[in-house]
PDB file of C-alpha atoms and ligand atoms in Angstrom:
ATOM      1  CA  MET A 754    -133.243-250.063  98.232  1.00 61.00           C
ATOM      2  CA  PRO A 755    -130.747-247.698  99.870  1.00 64.00           C
ATOM      3  CA  HIS A 756    -131.270-244.071  99.042  1.00 66.00           C
ATOM      4  CA  PRO A 757    -128.292-242.226  97.602  1.00 67.00           C
ATOM      5  CA  LEU A 758    -126.958-239.482  99.848  1.00 67.00           C
ATOM      6  CA  PRO A 759    -128.396-236.089  98.930  1.00 72.00           C
ATOM      7  CA  GLU A 760    -125.989-234.111  96.817  1.00 82.00           C
ATOM      8  CA  GLY A 761    -124.164-231.455  98.827  1.00 92.00           C
ATOM      9  CA  PRO A 762    -123.283-227.965  97.592  1.00 95.00           C
ATOM     10  CA  ASP A 763    -119.632-228.947  97.052  1.00 94.00           C
ATOM     11  CA  GLU A 764    -120.663-231.816  94.780  1.00 94.00           C
ATOM     12  CA  ARG A 765    -123.019-229.512  92.839  1.00 95.00           C
ATOM     13  CA  TYR A 766    -120.243-226.952  92.348  1.00 96.00           C
ATOM     14  CA  ALA A 767    -117.864-229.686  91.112  1.00 94.00           C
ATOM     15  CA  ALA A 768    -120.539-231.060  88.776  1.00 95.00           C
ATOM     16  CA  TYR A 769    -121.091-227.625  87.187  1.00 96.00           C
ATOM     17  CA  LEU A 770    -117.342-227.203  86.818  1.00 95.00           C
ATOM     18  CA  ALA A 771    -117.115-230.572  85.073  1.00 94.00           C
ATOM     19  CA  GLU A 772    -119.789-229.277  82.649  1.00 95.00           C
ATOM     20  CA  GLY A 773    -117.614-226.245  81.934  1.00 96.00           C
ATOM     21  CA  ARG A 774    -119.585-223.771  84.036  1.00 97.00           C
ATOM     22  CA  ILE A 775    -118.309-221.728  86.962  1.00 97.00           C
ATOM     23  CA  CYS A 776    -121.323-221.362  89.221  1.00 97.00           C
ATOM     24  CA  ILE A 777    -121.907-219.733  92.574  1.00 97.00           C
ATOM     25  CA  GLN A 778    -124.948-219.548  94.791  1.00 97.00           C
ATOM     26  CA  GLN A 779    -127.283-216.627  95.267  1.00 97.00           C
ATOM     27  CA  CYS A 780    -129.440-216.199  98.334  1.00 97.00           C
ATOM     28  CA  GLY A 781    -133.150-215.861  97.622  1.00 97.00           C
ATOM     29  CA  ASP A 782    -133.672-213.980 100.869  1.00 97.00           C
ATOM     30  CA  CYS A 783    -130.975-211.290 100.836  1.00 97.00           C
ATOM     31  CA  GLN A 784    -129.964-211.642  97.143  1.00 97.00           C
ATOM     32  CA  ARG A 785    -126.255-211.733  97.999  1.00 97.00           C
ATOM     33  CA  HIS A 786    -123.892-214.139  96.263  1.00 97.00           C
ATOM     34  CA  VAL A 787    -122.259-216.955  98.158  1.00 97.00           C
ATOM     35  CA  PHE A 788    -118.947-218.755  97.628  1.00 96.00           C
ATOM     36  CA  TYR A 789    -117.680-221.305  98.753  1.00 94.00           C
ATOM     37  CA  PRO A 790    -120.793-223.412  98.246  1.00 96.00           C
ATOM     38  CA  ARG A 791    -122.871-223.760 101.416  1.00 95.00           C
ATOM     39  CA  LEU A 792    -126.178-225.030 102.698  1.00 94.00           C
ATOM     40  CA  PHE A 793    -127.058-221.724 104.375  1.00 96.00           C
ATOM     41  CA  CYS A 794    -126.432-218.121 103.431  1.00 97.00           C
ATOM     42  CA  PRO A 795    -123.512-216.778 105.538  1.00 95.00           C
ATOM     43  CA  HIS A 796    -125.064-213.286 105.417  1.00 96.00           C
ATOM     44  CA  CYS A 797    -128.622-213.917 106.594  1.00 98.00           C
ATOM     45  CA  HIS A 798    -128.669-217.681 107.335  1.00 96.00           C
ATOM     46  CA  GLY A 799    -131.386-218.189 104.744  1.00 96.00           C
ATOM     47  CA  SER A 800    -131.572-221.600 103.114  1.00 94.00           C
ATOM     48  CA  SER A 801    -133.030-220.649  99.721  1.00 95.00           C
ATOM     49  CA  LEU A 802    -129.766-220.684  97.808  1.00 96.00           C
ATOM     50  CA  THR A 803    -129.946-221.024  94.038  1.00 97.00           C
ATOM     51  CA  TRP A 804    -127.162-221.468  91.505  1.00 97.00           C
ATOM     52  CA  ARG A 805    -126.106-219.074  88.784  1.00 97.00           C
ATOM     53  CA  GLU A 806    -123.172-218.874  86.432  1.00 97.00           C
ATOM     54  CA  VAL A 807    -120.605-216.148  87.108  1.00 96.00           C
ATOM     55  CA  SER A 808    -119.649-213.546  84.510  1.00 96.00           C
ATOM     56  CA  GLY A 809    -116.029-214.545  85.052  1.00 96.00           C
ATOM     57  CA  LYS A 810    -114.940-210.923  85.398  1.00 98.00           C
ATOM     58  CA  GLY A 811    -112.877-210.014  88.416  1.00 98.00           C
ATOM     59  CA  THR A 812    -109.965-208.067  89.854  1.00 98.00           C
ATOM     60  CA  VAL A 813    -106.951-209.395  91.697  1.00 98.00           C
ATOM     61  CA  TYR A 814    -107.379-208.795  95.445  1.00 98.00           C
ATOM     62  CA  ALA A 815    -104.159-210.452  96.617  1.00 98.00           C
ATOM     63  CA  THR A 816    -101.273-212.117  94.846  1.00 97.00           C
ATOM     64  CA  THR A 817     -98.184-214.061  95.780  1.00 97.00           C
ATOM     65  CA  VAL A 818     -95.415-215.912  93.971  1.00 96.00           C
ATOM     66  CA  ILE A 819     -94.832-219.539  94.897  1.00 93.00           C
ATOM     67  CA  ARG A 820     -91.185-220.403  94.278  1.00 93.00           C
ATOM     68  CA  GLN A 821     -90.578-223.783  92.746  1.00 90.00           C
ATOM     69  CA  ARG A 822     -87.497-225.328  91.194  1.00 91.00           C
ATOM     70  CA  PRO A 823     -87.528-225.162  87.389  1.00 90.00           C
ATOM     71  CA  ASP A 824     -87.664-228.967  87.138  1.00 92.00           C
ATOM     72  CA  LYS A 825     -90.871-228.848  89.227  1.00 87.00           C
ATOM     73  CA  GLY A 826     -92.458-226.362  86.828  1.00 84.00           C
ATOM     74  CA  GLY A 827     -90.838-223.125  88.016  1.00 89.00           C
ATOM     75  CA  PRO A 828     -92.415-220.304  90.038  1.00 92.00           C
ATOM     76  CA  TYR A 829     -96.134-219.712  89.733  1.00 92.00           C
ATOM     77  CA  ASN A 830     -98.724-217.222  90.883  1.00 94.00           C
ATOM     78  CA  LEU A 831    -101.369-217.771  93.534  1.00 96.00           C
ATOM     79  CA  CYS A 832    -104.054-215.149  93.934  1.00 97.00           C
ATOM     80  CA  LEU A 833    -107.413-214.207  95.360  1.00 98.00           C
ATOM     81  CA  VAL A 834    -109.781-212.621  92.883  1.00 98.00           C
ATOM     82  CA  ASP A 835    -112.785-210.462  93.748  1.00 98.00           C
ATOM     83  CA  MET A 836    -115.440-211.433  91.243  1.00 97.00           C
ATOM     84  CA  GLU A 837    -117.952-208.976  89.854  1.00 97.00           C
ATOM     85  CA  GLU A 838    -120.634-210.760  91.888  1.00 97.00           C
ATOM     86  CA  GLY A 839    -118.891-209.860  95.157  1.00 96.00           C
ATOM     87  CA  VAL A 840    -117.402-213.244  95.992  1.00 97.00           C
ATOM     88  CA  ARG A 841    -113.710-214.068  96.312  1.00 97.00           C
ATOM     89  CA  PHE A 842    -112.146-216.930  94.380  1.00 96.00           C
ATOM     90  CA  PRO A 843    -108.749-218.527  94.931  1.00 95.00           C
ATOM     91  CA  GLY A 844    -106.771-219.368  91.807  1.00 95.00           C
ATOM     92  CA  ARG A 845    -103.812-218.328  89.764  1.00 95.00           C
ATOM     93  CA  VAL A 846    -103.242-215.890  86.931  1.00 96.00           C
ATOM     94  CA  GLU A 847    -101.714-217.478  83.859  1.00 94.00           C
ATOM     95  CA  GLY A 848     -99.856-215.669  81.104  1.00 94.00           C
ATOM     96  CA  PRO A 849     -97.784-212.925  82.749  1.00 95.00           C
ATOM     97  CA  ALA A 850     -94.689-213.809  84.782  1.00 94.00           C
ATOM     98  CA  PRO A 851     -95.878-214.626  88.331  1.00 94.00           C
ATOM     99  CA  GLU A 852     -94.245-211.505  89.820  1.00 94.00           C
ATOM    100  CA  ASP A 853     -95.951-209.299  87.202  1.00 96.00           C
ATOM    101  CA  VAL A 854     -99.419-210.110  88.526  1.00 97.00           C
ATOM    102  CA  LYS A 855    -100.532-206.998  90.414  1.00 97.00           C
ATOM    103  CA  ILE A 856    -103.283-206.184  92.872  1.00 97.00           C
ATOM    104  CA  GLY A 857    -106.144-204.499  91.030  1.00 98.00           C
ATOM    105  CA  MET A 858    -105.378-206.248  87.722  1.00 98.00           C
ATOM    106  CA  ALA A 859    -108.520-207.034  85.707  1.00 98.00           C
ATOM    107  CA  VAL A 860    -108.833-210.743  85.013  1.00 98.00           C
ATOM    108  CA  ALA A 861    -111.247-213.210  83.476  1.00 98.00           C
ATOM    109  CA  ALA A 862    -111.909-216.683  84.826  1.00 98.00           C
ATOM    110  CA  ARG A 863    -111.638-219.786  82.719  1.00 97.00           C
ATOM    111  CA  ILE A 864    -111.742-223.498  83.390  1.00 97.00           C
ATOM    112  CA  LYS A 865    -108.568-225.439  82.752  1.00 95.00           C
ATOM    113  CA  GLN A 866    -108.213-229.198  82.745  1.00 93.00           C
ATOM    114  CA  GLU A 867    -105.301-230.145  84.948  1.00 89.00           C
ATOM    115  CA  ASP A 868    -104.409-233.724  85.753  1.00 89.00           C
ATOM    116  CA  GLY A 869    -107.865-234.696  84.557  1.00 89.00           C
ATOM    117  CA  ASN A 870    -109.641-232.264  86.892  1.00 91.00           C
ATOM    118  CA  PRO A 871    -111.325-228.956  86.040  1.00 94.00           C
ATOM    119  CA  LEU A 872    -109.650-226.020  87.751  1.00 93.00           C
ATOM    120  CA  VAL A 873    -110.518-222.313  87.778  1.00 96.00           C
ATOM    121  CA  VAL A 874    -107.650-220.132  86.518  1.00 97.00           C
ATOM    122  CA  PHE A 875    -107.533-216.490  85.424  1.00 98.00           C
ATOM    123  CA  ASP A 876    -106.240-214.629  82.375  1.00 97.00           C
ATOM    124  CA  PRO A 877    -105.482-210.886  82.271  1.00 97.00           C
ATOM    125  CA  SER A 878    -108.375-209.115  80.558  1.00 94.00           C
TER     126      SER A 878
HETATM  127 ZN1   ZN B1218    -128.954-214.342 102.503  1.00 77.78          ZN
END
């Protein structure tokens, strides 16, 4: 019987997302949070990473407007959000006009189904 490949951190992250949970890793050695998912802590190289769900609270660190023709869906926002846990997530802020998304804006993460895939997006909070 062939053994299945061990599940990698990216697969685990995607599986949590599919369950409706946004999870990141926390290092058992230095206690810092880790994102993107990895096998080893980027801070101390420890390997005792465990998963926990994020609060979802964050602030916009960087924002940009992607210009698109209206028939392609119109302009949209792309941003980097500093989460309360100290990790940085890529995503987009939905709700305000893309150019009204400002650095320092308080946002909350949510999972949106898009084209059948779960995606992390942010709402102003
Ligand atoms: Zn560590």
